[in-house]
mmCIF file of C-alpha atoms in Angstrom:
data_model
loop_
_atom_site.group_PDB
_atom_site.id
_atom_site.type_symbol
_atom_site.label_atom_id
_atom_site.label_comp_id
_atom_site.label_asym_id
_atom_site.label_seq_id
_atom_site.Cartn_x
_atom_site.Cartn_y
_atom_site.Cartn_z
ATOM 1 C CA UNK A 1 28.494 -4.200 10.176
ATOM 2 C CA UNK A 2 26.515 -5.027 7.217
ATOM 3 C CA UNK A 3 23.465 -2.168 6.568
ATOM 4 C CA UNK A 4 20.351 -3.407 4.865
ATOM 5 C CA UNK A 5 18.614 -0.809 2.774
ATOM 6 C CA UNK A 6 16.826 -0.867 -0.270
ATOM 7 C CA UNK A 7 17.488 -4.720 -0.721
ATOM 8 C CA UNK A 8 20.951 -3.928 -0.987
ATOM 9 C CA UNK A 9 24.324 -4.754 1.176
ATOM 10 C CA UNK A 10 26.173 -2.682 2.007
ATOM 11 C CA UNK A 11 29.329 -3.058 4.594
ATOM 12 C CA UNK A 12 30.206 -0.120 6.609
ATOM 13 C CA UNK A 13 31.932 0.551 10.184
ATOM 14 C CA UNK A 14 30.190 0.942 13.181
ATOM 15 C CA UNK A 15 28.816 4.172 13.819
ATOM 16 C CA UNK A 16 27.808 5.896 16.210
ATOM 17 C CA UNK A 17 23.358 5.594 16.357
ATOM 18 C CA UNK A 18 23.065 9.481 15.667
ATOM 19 C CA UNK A 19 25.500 9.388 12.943
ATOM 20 C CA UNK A 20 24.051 6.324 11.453
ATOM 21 C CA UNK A 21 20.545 7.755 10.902
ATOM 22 C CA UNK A 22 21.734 11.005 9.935
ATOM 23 C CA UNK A 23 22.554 8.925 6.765
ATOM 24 C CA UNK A 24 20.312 6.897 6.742
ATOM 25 C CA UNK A 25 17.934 9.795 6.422
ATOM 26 C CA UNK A 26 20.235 11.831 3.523
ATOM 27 C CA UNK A 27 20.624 8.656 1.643
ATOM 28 C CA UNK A 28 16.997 7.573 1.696
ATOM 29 C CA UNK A 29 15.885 11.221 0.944
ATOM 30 C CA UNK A 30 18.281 11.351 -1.748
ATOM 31 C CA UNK A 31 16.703 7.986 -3.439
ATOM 32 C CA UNK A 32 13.090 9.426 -2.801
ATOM 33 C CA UNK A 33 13.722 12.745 -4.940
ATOM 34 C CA UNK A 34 15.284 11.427 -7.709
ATOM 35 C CA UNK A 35 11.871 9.198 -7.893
ATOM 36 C CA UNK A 36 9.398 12.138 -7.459
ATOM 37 C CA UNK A 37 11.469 14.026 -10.123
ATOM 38 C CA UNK A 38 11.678 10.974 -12.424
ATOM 39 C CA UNK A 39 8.789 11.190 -15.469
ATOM 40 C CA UNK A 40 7.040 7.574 -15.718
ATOM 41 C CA UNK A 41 8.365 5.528 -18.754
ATOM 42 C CA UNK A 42 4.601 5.356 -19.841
ATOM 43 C CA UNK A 43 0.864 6.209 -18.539
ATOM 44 C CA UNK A 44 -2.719 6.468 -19.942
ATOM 45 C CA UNK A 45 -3.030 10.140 -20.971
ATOM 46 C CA UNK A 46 -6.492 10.090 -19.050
ATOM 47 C CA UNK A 47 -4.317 9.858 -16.015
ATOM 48 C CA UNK A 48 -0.769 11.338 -16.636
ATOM 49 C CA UNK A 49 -0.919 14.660 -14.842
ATOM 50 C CA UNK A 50 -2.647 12.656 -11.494
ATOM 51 C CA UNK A 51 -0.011 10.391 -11.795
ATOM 52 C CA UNK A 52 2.663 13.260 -11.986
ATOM 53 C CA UNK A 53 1.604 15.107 -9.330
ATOM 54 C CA UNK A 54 1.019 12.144 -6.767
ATOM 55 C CA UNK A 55 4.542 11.147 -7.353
ATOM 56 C CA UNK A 56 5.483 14.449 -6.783
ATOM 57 C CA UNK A 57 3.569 14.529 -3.640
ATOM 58 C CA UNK A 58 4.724 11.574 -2.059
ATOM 59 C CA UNK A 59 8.420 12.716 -2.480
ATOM 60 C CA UNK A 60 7.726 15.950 -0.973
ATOM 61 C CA UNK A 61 5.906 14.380 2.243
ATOM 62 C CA UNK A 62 8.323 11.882 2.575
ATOM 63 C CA UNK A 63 10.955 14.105 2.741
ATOM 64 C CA UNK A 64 8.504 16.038 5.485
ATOM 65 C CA UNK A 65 8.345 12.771 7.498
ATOM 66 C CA UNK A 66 12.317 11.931 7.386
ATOM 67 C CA UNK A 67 13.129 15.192 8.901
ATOM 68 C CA UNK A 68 10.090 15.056 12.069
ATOM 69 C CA UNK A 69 10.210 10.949 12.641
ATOM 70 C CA UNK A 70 12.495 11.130 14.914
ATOM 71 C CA UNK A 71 10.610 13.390 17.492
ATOM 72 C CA UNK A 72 7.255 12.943 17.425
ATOM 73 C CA UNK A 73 4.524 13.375 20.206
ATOM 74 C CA UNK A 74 1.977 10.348 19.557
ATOM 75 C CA UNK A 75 -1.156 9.859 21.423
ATOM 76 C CA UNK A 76 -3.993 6.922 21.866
ATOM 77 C CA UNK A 77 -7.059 7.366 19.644
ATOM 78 C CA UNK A 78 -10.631 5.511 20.513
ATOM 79 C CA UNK A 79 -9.526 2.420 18.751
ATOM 80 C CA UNK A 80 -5.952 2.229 20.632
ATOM 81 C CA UNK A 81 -3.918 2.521 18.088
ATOM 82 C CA UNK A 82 -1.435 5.763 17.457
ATOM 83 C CA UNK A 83 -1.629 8.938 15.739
ATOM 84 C CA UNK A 84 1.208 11.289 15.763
ATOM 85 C CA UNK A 85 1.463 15.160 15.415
ATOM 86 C CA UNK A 86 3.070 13.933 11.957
ATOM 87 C CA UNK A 87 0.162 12.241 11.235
ATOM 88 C CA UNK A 88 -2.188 14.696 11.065
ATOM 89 C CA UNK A 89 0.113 17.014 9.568
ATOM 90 C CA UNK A 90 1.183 14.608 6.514
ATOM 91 C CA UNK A 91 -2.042 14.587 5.652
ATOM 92 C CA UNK A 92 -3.360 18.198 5.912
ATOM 93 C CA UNK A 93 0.209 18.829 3.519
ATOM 94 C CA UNK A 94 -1.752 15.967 0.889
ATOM 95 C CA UNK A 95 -5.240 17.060 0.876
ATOM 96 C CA UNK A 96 -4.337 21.185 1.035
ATOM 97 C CA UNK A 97 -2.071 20.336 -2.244
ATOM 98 C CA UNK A 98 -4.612 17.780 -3.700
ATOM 99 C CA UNK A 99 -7.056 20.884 -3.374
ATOM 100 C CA UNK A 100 -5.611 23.342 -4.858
ATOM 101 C CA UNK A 101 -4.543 21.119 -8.227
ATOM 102 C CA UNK A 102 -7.601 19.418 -8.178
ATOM 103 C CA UNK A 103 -10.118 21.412 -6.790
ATOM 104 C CA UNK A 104 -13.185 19.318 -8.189
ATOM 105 C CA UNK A 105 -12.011 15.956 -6.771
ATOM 106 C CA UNK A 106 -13.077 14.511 -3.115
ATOM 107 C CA UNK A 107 -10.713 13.755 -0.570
ATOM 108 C CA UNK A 108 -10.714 11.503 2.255
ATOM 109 C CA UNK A 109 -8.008 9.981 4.454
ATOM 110 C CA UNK A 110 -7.176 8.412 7.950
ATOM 111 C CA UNK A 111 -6.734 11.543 9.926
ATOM 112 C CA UNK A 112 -9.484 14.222 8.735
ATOM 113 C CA UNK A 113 -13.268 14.182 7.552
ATOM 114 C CA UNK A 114 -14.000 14.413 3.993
ATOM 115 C CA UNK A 115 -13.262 17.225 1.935
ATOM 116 C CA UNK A 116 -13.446 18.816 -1.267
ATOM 117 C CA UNK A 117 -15.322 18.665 -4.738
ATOM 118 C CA UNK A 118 -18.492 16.383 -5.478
ATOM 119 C CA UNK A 119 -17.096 14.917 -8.603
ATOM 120 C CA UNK A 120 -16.792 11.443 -9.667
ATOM 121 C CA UNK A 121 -13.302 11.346 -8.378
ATOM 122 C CA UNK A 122 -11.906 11.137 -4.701
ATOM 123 C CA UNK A 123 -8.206 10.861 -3.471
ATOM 124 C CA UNK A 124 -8.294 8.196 -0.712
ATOM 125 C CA UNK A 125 -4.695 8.908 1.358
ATOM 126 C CA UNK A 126 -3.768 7.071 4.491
ATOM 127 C CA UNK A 127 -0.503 10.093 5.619
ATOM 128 C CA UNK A 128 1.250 7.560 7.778
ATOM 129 C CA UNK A 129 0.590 3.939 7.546
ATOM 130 C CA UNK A 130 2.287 1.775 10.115
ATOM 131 C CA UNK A 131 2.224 4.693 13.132
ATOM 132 C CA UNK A 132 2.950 1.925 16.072
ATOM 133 C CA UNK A 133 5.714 0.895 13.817
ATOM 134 C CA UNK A 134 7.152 4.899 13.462
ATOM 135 C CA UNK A 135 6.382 5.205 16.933
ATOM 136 C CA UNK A 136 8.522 2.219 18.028
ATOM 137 C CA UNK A 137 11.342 2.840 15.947
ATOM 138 C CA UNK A 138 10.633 0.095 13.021
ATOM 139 C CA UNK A 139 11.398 1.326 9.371
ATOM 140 C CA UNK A 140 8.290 0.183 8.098
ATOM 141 C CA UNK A 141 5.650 2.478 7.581
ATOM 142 C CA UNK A 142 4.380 4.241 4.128
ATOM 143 C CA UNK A 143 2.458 7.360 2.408
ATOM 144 C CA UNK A 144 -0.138 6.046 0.289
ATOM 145 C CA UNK A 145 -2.189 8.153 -2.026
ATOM 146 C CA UNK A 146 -4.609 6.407 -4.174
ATOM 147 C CA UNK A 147 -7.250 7.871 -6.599
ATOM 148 C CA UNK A 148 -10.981 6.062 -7.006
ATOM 149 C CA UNK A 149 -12.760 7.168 -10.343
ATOM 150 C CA UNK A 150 -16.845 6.436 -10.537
ATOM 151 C CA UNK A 151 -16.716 5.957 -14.093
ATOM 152 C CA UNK A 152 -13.029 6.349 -15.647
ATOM 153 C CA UNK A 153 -13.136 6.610 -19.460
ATOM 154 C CA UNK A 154 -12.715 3.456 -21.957
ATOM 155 C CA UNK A 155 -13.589 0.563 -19.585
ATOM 156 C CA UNK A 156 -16.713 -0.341 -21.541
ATOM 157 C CA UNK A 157 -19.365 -0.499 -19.047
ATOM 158 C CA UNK A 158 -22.780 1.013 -19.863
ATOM 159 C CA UNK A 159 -24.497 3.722 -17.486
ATOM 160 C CA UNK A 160 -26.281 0.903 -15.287
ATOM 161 C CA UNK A 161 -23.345 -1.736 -14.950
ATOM 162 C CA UNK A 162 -21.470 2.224 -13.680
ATOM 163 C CA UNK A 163 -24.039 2.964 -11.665
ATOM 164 C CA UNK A 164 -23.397 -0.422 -9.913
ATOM 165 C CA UNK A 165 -20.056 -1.430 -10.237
ATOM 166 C CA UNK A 166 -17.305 0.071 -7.158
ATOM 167 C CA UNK A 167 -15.445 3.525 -7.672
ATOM 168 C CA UNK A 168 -12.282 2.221 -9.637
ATOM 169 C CA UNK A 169 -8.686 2.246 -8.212
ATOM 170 C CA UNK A 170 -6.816 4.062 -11.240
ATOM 171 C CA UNK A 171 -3.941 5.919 -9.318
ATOM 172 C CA UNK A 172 -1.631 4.289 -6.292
ATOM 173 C CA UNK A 173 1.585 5.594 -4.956
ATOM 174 C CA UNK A 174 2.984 4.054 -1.632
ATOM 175 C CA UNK A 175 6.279 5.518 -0.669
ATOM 176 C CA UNK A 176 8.340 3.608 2.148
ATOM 177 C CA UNK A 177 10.175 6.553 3.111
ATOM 178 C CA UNK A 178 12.971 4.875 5.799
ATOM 179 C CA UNK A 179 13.927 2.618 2.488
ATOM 180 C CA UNK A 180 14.135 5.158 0.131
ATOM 181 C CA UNK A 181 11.257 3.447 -1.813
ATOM 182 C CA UNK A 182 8.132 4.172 -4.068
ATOM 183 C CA UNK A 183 6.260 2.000 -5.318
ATOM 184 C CA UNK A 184 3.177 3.534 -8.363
ATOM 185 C CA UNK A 185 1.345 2.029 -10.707
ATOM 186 C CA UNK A 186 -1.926 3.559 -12.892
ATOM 187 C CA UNK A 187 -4.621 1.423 -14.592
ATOM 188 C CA UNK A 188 -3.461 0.021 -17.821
ATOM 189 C CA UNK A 189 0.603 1.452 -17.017
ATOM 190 C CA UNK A 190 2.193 -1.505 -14.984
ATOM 191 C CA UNK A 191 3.064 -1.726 -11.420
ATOM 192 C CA UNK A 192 6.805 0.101 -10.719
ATOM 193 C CA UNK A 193 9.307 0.254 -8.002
ATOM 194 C CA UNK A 194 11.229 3.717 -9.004
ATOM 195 C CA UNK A 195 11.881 3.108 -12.291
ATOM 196 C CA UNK A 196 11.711 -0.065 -12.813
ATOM 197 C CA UNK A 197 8.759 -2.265 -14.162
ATOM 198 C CA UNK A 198 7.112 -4.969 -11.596
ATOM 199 C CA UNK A 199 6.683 -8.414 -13.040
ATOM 200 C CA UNK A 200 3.870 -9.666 -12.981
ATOM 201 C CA UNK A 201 2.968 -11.839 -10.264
ATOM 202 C CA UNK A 202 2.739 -15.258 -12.321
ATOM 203 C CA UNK A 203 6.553 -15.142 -12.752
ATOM 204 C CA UNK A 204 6.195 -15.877 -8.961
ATOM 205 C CA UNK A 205 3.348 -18.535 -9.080
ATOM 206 C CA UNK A 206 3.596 -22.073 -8.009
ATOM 207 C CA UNK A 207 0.721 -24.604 -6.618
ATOM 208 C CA UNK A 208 2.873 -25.042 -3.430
ATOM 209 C CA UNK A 209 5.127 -22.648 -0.864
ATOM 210 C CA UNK A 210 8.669 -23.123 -0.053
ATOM 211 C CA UNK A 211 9.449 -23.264 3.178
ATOM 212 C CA UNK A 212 10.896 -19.783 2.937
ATOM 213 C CA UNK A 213 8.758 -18.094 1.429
ATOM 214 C CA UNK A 214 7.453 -14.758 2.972
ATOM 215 C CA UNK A 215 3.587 -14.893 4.300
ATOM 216 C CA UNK A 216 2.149 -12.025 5.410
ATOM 217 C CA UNK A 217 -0.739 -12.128 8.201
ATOM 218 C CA UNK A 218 -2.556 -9.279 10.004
ATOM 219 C CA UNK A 219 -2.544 -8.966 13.437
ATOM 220 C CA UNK A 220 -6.647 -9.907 13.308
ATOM 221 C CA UNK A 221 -5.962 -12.440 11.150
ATOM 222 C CA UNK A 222 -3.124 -14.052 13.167
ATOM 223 C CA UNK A 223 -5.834 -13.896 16.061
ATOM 224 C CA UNK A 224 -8.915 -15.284 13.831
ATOM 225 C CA UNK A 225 -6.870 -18.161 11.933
ATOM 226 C CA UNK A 226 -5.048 -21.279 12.846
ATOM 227 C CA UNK A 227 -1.469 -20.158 12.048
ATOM 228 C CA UNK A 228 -0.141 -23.818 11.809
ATOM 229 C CA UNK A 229 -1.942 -24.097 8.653
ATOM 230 C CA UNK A 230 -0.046 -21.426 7.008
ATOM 231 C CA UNK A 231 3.185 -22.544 5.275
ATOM 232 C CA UNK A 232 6.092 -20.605 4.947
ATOM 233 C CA UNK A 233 7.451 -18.286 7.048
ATOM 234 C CA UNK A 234 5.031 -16.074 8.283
ATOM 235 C CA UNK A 235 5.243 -12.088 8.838
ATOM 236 C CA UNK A 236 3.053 -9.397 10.247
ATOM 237 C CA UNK A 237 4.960 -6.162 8.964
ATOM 238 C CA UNK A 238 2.277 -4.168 10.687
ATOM 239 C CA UNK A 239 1.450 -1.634 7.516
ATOM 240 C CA UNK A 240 -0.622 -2.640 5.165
ATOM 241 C CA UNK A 241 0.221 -0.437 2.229
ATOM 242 C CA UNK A 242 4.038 -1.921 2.744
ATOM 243 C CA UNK A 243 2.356 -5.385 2.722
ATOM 244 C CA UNK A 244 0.666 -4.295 -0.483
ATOM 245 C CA UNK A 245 3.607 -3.458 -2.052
ATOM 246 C CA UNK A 246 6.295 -5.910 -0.910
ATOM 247 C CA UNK A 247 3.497 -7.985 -2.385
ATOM 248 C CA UNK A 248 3.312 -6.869 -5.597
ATOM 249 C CA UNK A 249 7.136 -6.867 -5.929
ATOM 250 C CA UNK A 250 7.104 -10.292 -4.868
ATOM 251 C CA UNK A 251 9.362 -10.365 -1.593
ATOM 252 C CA UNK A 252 5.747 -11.454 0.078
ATOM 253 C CA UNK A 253 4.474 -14.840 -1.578
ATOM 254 C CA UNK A 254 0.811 -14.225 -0.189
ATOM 255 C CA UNK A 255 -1.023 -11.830 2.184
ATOM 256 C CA UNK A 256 -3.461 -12.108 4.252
ATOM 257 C CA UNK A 257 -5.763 -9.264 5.597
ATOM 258 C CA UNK A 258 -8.863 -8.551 8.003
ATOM 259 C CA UNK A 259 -9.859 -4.920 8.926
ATOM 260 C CA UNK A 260 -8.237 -3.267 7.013
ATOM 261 C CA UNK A 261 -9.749 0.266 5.689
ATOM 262 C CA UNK A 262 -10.311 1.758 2.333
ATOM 263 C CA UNK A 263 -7.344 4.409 2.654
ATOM 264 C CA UNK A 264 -5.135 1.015 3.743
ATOM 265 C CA UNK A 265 -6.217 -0.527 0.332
ATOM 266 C CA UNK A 266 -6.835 2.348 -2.396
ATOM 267 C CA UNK A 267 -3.558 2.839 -3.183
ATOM 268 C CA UNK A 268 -2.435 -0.606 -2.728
ATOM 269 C CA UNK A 269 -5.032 -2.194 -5.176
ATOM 270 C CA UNK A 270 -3.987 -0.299 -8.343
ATOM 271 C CA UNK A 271 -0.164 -2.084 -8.018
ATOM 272 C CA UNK A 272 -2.161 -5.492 -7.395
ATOM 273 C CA UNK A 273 -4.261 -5.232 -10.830
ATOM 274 C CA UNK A 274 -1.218 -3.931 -12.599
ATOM 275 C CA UNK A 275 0.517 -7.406 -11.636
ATOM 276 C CA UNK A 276 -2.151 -9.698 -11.612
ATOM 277 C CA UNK A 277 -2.694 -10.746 -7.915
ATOM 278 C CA UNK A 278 -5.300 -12.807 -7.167
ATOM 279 C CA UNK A 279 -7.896 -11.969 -4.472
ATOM 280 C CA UNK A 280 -10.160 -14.570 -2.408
ATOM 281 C CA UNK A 281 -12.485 -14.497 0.636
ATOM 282 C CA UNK A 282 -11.753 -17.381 3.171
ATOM 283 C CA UNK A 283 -15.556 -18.007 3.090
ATOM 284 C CA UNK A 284 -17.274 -21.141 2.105
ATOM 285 C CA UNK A 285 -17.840 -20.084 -1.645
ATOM 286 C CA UNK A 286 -14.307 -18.839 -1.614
ATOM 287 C CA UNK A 287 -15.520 -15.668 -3.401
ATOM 288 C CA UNK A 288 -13.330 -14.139 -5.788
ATOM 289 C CA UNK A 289 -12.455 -10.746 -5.651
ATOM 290 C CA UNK A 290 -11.355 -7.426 -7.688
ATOM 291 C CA UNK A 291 -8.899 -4.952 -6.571
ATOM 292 C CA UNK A 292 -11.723 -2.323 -7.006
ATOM 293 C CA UNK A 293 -14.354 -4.544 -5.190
ATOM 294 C CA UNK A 294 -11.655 -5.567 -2.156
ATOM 295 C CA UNK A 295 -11.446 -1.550 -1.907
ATOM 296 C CA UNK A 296 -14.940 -0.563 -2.090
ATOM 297 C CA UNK A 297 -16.151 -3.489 0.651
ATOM 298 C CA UNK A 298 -13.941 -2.397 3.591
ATOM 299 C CA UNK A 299 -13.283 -2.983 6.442
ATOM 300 C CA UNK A 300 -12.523 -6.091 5.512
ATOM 301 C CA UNK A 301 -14.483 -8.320 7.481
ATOM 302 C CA UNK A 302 -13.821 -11.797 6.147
ATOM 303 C CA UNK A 303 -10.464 -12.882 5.907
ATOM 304 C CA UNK A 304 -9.253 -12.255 2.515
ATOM 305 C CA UNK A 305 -6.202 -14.051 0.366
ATOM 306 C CA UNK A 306 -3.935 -12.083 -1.703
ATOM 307 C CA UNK A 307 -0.836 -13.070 -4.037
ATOM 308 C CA UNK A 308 -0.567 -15.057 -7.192
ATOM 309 C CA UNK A 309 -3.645 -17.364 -8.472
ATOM 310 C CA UNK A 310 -1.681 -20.929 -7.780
ATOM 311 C CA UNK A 311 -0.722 -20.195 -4.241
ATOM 312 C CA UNK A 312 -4.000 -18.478 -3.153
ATOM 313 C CA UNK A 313 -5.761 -21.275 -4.043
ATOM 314 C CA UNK A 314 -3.671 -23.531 -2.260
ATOM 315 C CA UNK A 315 -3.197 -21.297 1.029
ATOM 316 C CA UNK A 316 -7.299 -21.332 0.454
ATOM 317 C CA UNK A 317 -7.349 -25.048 0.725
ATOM 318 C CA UNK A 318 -4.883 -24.922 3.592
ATOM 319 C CA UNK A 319 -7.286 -22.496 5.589
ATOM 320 C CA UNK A 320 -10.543 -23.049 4.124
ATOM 321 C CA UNK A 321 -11.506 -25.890 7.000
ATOM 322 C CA UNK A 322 -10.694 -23.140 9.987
ATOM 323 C CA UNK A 323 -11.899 -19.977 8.659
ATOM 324 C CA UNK A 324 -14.462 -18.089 10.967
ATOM 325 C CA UNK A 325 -17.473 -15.781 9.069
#
């Protein structure tokens, strides 16, 4: 049997099921706090002990999640989609530790109302993204914690263009616990996966897809676009912070989203300025996009293009002719 994890092969055995996630579990727990206990390589000052902590954070939760997602007692909400006792737990553990380090800052999330200071700065967290995917058994869902700044320090912009401009995305860590994974980046630090630096997205540019290259669609935007235009081979991974990151790391080629939410995105954008991505509504001006505008106009309610310049603009042209606005 050959065992997929991490992006690495390993062979092994069979085992028995129970055995199998048993170590699944240690290994990927193992992976997850040497990452929360690794310092950064570099970071903004403004930013390092947010940064820090997050990290931290996410290790500690994920380690919460590996131990409980294996019994969990999930329910419908209004919308139909899951929540899990987990759920709600995961993110009273974020925002009760967020509160007590940061007792100024905001916080808002999936789960719970908003909380906290009136500052300029609010900690967007989405506790577990991909729930139908936990619930069913899949090994893709993610913790995201993400932290929007009003105003952060040194980005030039007078009072008025501040007073009009979106919060900014300055903080995102997603951590795929079942893979042992966390992906972080901060505004003017880089993207990472662990410890290593994310390239930046041109290294993965072209004008044209391969016919294996990894596409990912939304479920609403499966069900609002013409999936015979898309080339490649197309994926609905059913979490968007995963998509987010998979795309940054380029093992996704292009994304493409509709309704998601602000705690789907927050953390998410930061990695996709760090490497460069290129955003674009599927609307007949084919508006271009920043990660900090993408985040403050949720849901996201026209189909939106994500991924390297070359190919966005030539899964635009692919789509443009069937988009719905």
């Amino acid at each position: 049997m050959v065992v997929y994890l991490s992006g690495l092969a390993r062979r092994t055995p069979p085992r028995p099921c129970r055995v199998f996630w048993r170590e699944l579990v240690t290994d990927s727990m193992s992976r997850i706090s040497r990452a929360g206990s690794q310092p950064p390589f570099y970071h903004p000052p403004a930013f390092a002990e947010e940064l820090a902590f997050a990290r931290q954070l996410a290790a500690q939760a994920s380690a919460v999640a590996l131990e409980r997602c294996r019994h969990l007692s999930p329910r419908e909400k209004a919308n139909r989609s899951f929540v899990t006792d987990l759920d709600l737990d995961v993110e009273r553990l974020l925002r009760d530790r967020l509160a007590a380090r940061f007792p100024e800052d905001a916080l808002t999330g999936e789960e719970h109302d908003r909380e906290g200071g009136d500052g300029p700065r609010r900690w967007s967290i989405d506790p577990i993204d991909g729930t139908g995917n936990l619930v069913h058994g899949l090994p893709l869902w993610a913790i995201s914690i993400g932290l929007l700044v009003e105003s952060p320090s040194g980005d030039g912009e007078s009072a008025a263009e501040s007073e009009s401009s979106p919060p900014h995305p300055v903080v995102g860590v997603i951590a795929i616990p079942p893979l042992g994974e966390t992906f972080w980046a901060v505004q003017g630090g880089g993207a990472w996966l662990d410890d290593q630096p994310l390239p930046p997205l041109a290294e993965w540019d072209a004008e044209s897809f391969h016919p294996q290259d990894n596409v990912s669609l939304s479920t609403n935007a499966l069900r609002r676009l013409d999936p015979r235009r898309v080339p490649g081979r197309i994926r609905d991974l059913g979490a968007a912070c995963v998509e987010l990151a998979f795309l940054a790391a380029g093992r996704l080629r292009a994304a493409v989203f509709l309704g998601e939410a602000e705690h789907d995105l927050a953390a998410g954008a930061v990695l996709l300025g760090e490497v460069g991505a290129s955003i674009r509504r599927l609307d007949a001006e084919g508006t271009r996009l920043t990660p900090a505008r993408l985040v403050a106009e949720t849901p996201v309610r026209i189909p939106t293009l994500l991924g390297p310049r070359g190919r966005v603009d030539a899964l635009f042209e692919r789509l443009d002719p069937y988009a719905t606005t």
